[in-house]
CSV table of C-alpha atoms in Angstrom, one decimal:
chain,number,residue,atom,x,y,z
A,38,UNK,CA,-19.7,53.4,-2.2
A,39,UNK,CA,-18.8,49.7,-2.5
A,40,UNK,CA,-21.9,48.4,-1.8
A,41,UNK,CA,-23.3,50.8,-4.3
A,42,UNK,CA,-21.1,49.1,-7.3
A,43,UNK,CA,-23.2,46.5,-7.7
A,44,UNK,CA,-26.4,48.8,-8.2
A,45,UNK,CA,-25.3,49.0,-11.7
A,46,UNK,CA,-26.0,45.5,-12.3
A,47,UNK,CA,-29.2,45.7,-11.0
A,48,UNK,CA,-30.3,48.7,-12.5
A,49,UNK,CA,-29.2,46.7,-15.7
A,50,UNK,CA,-31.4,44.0,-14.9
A,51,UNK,CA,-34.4,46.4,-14.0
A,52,UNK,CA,-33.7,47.6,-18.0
A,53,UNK,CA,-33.7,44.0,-19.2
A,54,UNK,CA,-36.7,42.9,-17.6
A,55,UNK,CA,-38.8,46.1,-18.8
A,56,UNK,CA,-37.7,45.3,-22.5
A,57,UNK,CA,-38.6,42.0,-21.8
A,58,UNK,CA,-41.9,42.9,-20.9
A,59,UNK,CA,-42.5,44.9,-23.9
A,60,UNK,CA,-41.3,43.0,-26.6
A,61,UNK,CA,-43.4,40.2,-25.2
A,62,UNK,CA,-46.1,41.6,-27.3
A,63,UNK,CA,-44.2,43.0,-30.7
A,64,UNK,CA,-40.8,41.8,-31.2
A,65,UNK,CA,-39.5,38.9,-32.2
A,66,UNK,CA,-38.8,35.6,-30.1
A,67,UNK,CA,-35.1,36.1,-30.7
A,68,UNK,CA,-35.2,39.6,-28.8
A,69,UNK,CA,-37.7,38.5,-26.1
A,70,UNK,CA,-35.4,35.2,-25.1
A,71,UNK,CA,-32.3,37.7,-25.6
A,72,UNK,CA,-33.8,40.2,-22.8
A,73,UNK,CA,-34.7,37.0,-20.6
A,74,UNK,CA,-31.5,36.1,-20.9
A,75,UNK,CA,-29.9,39.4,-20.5
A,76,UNK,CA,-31.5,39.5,-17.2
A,77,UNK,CA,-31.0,36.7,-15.6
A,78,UNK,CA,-27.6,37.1,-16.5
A,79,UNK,CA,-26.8,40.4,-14.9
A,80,UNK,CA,-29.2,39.3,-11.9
A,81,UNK,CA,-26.5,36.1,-11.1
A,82,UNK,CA,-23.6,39.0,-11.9
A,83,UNK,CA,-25.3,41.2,-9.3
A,84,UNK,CA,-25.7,38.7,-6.2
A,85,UNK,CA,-22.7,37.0,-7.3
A,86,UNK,CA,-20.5,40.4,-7.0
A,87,UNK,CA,-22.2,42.2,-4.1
A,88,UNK,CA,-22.6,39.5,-1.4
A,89,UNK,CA,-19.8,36.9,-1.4
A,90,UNK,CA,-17.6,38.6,0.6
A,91,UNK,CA,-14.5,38.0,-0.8
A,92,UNK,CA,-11.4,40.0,-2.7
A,93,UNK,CA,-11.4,40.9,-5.3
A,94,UNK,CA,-16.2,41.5,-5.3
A,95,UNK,CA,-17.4,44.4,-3.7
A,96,UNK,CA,-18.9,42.1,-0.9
A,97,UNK,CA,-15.3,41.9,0.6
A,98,UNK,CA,-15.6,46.1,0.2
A,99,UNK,CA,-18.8,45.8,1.8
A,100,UNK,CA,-17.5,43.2,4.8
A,101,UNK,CA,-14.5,45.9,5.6
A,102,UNK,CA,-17.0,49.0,5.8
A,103,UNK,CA,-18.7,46.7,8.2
A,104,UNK,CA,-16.1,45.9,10.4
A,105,UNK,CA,-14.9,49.1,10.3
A,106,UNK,CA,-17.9,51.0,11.1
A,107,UNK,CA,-18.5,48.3,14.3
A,108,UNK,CA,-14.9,49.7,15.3
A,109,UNK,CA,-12.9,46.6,14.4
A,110,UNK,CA,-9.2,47.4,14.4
A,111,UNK,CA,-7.9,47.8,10.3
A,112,UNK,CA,-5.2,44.3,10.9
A,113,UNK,CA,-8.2,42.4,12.4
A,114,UNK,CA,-10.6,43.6,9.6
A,115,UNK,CA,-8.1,42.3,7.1
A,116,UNK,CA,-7.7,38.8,8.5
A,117,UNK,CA,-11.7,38.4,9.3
A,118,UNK,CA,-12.2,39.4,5.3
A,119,UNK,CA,-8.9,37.0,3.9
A,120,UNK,CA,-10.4,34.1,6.0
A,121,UNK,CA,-13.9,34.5,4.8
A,122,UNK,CA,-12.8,34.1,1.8
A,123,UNK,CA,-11.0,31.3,2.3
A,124,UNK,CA,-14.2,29.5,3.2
A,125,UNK,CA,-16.0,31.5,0.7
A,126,UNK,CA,-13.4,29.4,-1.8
A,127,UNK,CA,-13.6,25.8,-0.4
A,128,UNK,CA,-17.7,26.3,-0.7
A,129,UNK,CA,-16.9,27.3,-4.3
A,130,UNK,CA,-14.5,24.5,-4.5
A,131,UNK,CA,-17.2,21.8,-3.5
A,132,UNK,CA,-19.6,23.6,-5.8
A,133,UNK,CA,-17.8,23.3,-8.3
A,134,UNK,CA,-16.3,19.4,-8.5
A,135,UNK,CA,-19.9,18.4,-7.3
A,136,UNK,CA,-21.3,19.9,-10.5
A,137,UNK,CA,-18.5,18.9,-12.7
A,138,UNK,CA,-18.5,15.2,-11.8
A,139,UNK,CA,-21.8,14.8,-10.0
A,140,UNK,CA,-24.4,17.0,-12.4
A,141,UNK,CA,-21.9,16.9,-15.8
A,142,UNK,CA,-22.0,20.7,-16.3
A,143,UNK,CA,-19.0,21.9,-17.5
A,144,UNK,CA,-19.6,25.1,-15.6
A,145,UNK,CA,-18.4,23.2,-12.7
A,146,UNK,CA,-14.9,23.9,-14.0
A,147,UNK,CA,-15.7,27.7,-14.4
A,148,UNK,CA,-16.5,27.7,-10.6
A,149,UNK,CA,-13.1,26.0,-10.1
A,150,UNK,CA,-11.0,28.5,-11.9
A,151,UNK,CA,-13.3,31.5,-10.2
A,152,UNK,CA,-12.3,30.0,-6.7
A,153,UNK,CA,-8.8,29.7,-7.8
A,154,UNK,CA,-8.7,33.3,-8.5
A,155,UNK,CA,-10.8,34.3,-5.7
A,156,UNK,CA,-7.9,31.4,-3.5
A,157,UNK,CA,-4.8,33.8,-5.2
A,158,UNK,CA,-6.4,36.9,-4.0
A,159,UNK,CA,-7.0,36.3,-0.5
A,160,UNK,CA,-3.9,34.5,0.0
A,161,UNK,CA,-2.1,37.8,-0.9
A,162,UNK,CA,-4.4,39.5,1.7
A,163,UNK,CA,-3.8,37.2,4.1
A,164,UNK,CA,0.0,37.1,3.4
A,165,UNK,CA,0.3,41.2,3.6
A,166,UNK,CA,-1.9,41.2,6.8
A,167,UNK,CA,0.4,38.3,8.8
A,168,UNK,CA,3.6,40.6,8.1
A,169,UNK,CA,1.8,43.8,9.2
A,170,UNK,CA,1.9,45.4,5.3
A,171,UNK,CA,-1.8,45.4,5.5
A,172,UNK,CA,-1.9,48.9,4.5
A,173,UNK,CA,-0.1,48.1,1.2
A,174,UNK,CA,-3.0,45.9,-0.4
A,175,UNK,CA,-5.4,47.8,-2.3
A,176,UNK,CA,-8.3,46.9,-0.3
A,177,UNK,CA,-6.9,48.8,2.3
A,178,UNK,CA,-4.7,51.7,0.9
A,179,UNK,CA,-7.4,54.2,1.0
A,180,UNK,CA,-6.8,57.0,3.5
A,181,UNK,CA,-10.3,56.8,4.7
A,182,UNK,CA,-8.9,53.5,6.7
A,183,UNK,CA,-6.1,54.7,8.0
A,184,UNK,CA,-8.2,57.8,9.8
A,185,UNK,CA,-11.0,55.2,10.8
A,186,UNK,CA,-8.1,53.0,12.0
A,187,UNK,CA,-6.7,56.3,14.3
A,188,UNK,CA,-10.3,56.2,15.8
A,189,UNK,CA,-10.8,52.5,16.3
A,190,UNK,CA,-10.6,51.6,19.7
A,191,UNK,CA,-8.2,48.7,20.4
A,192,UNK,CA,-6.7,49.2,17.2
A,193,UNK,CA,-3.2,48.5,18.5
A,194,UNK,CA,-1.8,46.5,15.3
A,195,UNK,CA,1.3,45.0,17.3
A,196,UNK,CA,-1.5,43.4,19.3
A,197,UNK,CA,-3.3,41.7,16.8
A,198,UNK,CA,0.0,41.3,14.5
A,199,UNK,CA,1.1,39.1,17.3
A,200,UNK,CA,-2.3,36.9,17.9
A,201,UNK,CA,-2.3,36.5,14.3
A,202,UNK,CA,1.7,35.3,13.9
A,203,UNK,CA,0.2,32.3,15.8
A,204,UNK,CA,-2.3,31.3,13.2
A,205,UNK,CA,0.2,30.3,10.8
């Protein structure tokens, strides 16, 4: 269902660029340039949500039904998603100063903030996962995990609680 979510912004986008096409011929330039817009718009919304793979976008939803359907114990699917997104964030980090003070877009600083956010999230993830209340975050608080983690093999969390204690 996760991976679904972002359908909607593609389905939008698919609307946009149909009314583009028609009022190409009829309406006026404001409305044409408004569905261009429109489109590309929900287009950067759609690639942006569904496939960087980190809390709170439905690509970290889409990462854990993953992991979870290749049998990756619920604690280990936790950390693997909270440390891509760590990564996912320094990228966004570097995006971002590089086209603040390199390029001088000011949407540089919109990147910043978005990593930031994306930085708070994950830390909680992380954070909840190294002192084994991974089932508390909200990610994870579906019951569907908990009876997929029952079937996982090797899902023994003490196991992976302890390899992850050392990371810190």
């Amino acid at each position: 269902m996760a991976c679904a979510g972002g359908d909607l912004s593609g389905l939008i986008s698919s609307l946009y660029i149909s009314l583009y096409e028609i009022s190409k011929g009829g309406f006026s330039g404001f409305a044409t340039q408004l569905c261009r817009q429109a489109f590309w718009m929900n287009l950067y919304i759609f690639i942006f949500n569904l496939f960087i793979p980190a809390f709170p976008l439905d690509g970290s939803r889409c990462l854990v039904a993953l992991l979870m359907m290749c049998q990756v114990g619920l604690t280990k699917t936790a950390m693997i998603t909270s440390l891509t997104a760590f990564v996912v964030v320094g990228g966004m980090v570097i995006w971002g100063f590089i086209a603040l003070f390199l390029k001088d877009d000011p949407n540089g600083l919109f990147t910043i903030f978005i990593a930031g956010f994306i930085f708070l999230s994950s830390k909680e993830l992380y954070d909840m996962t190294k002192f084994g209340r991974v089932r508390e975050h909200p990610l994870f608080s579906r019951p569907c995990y908990s009876e997929q983690e029952s079937n996982t093999v090797g899902s023994d969390d003490n196991e992976v609680g302890a390899s992850t204690g050392t990371m810190a």
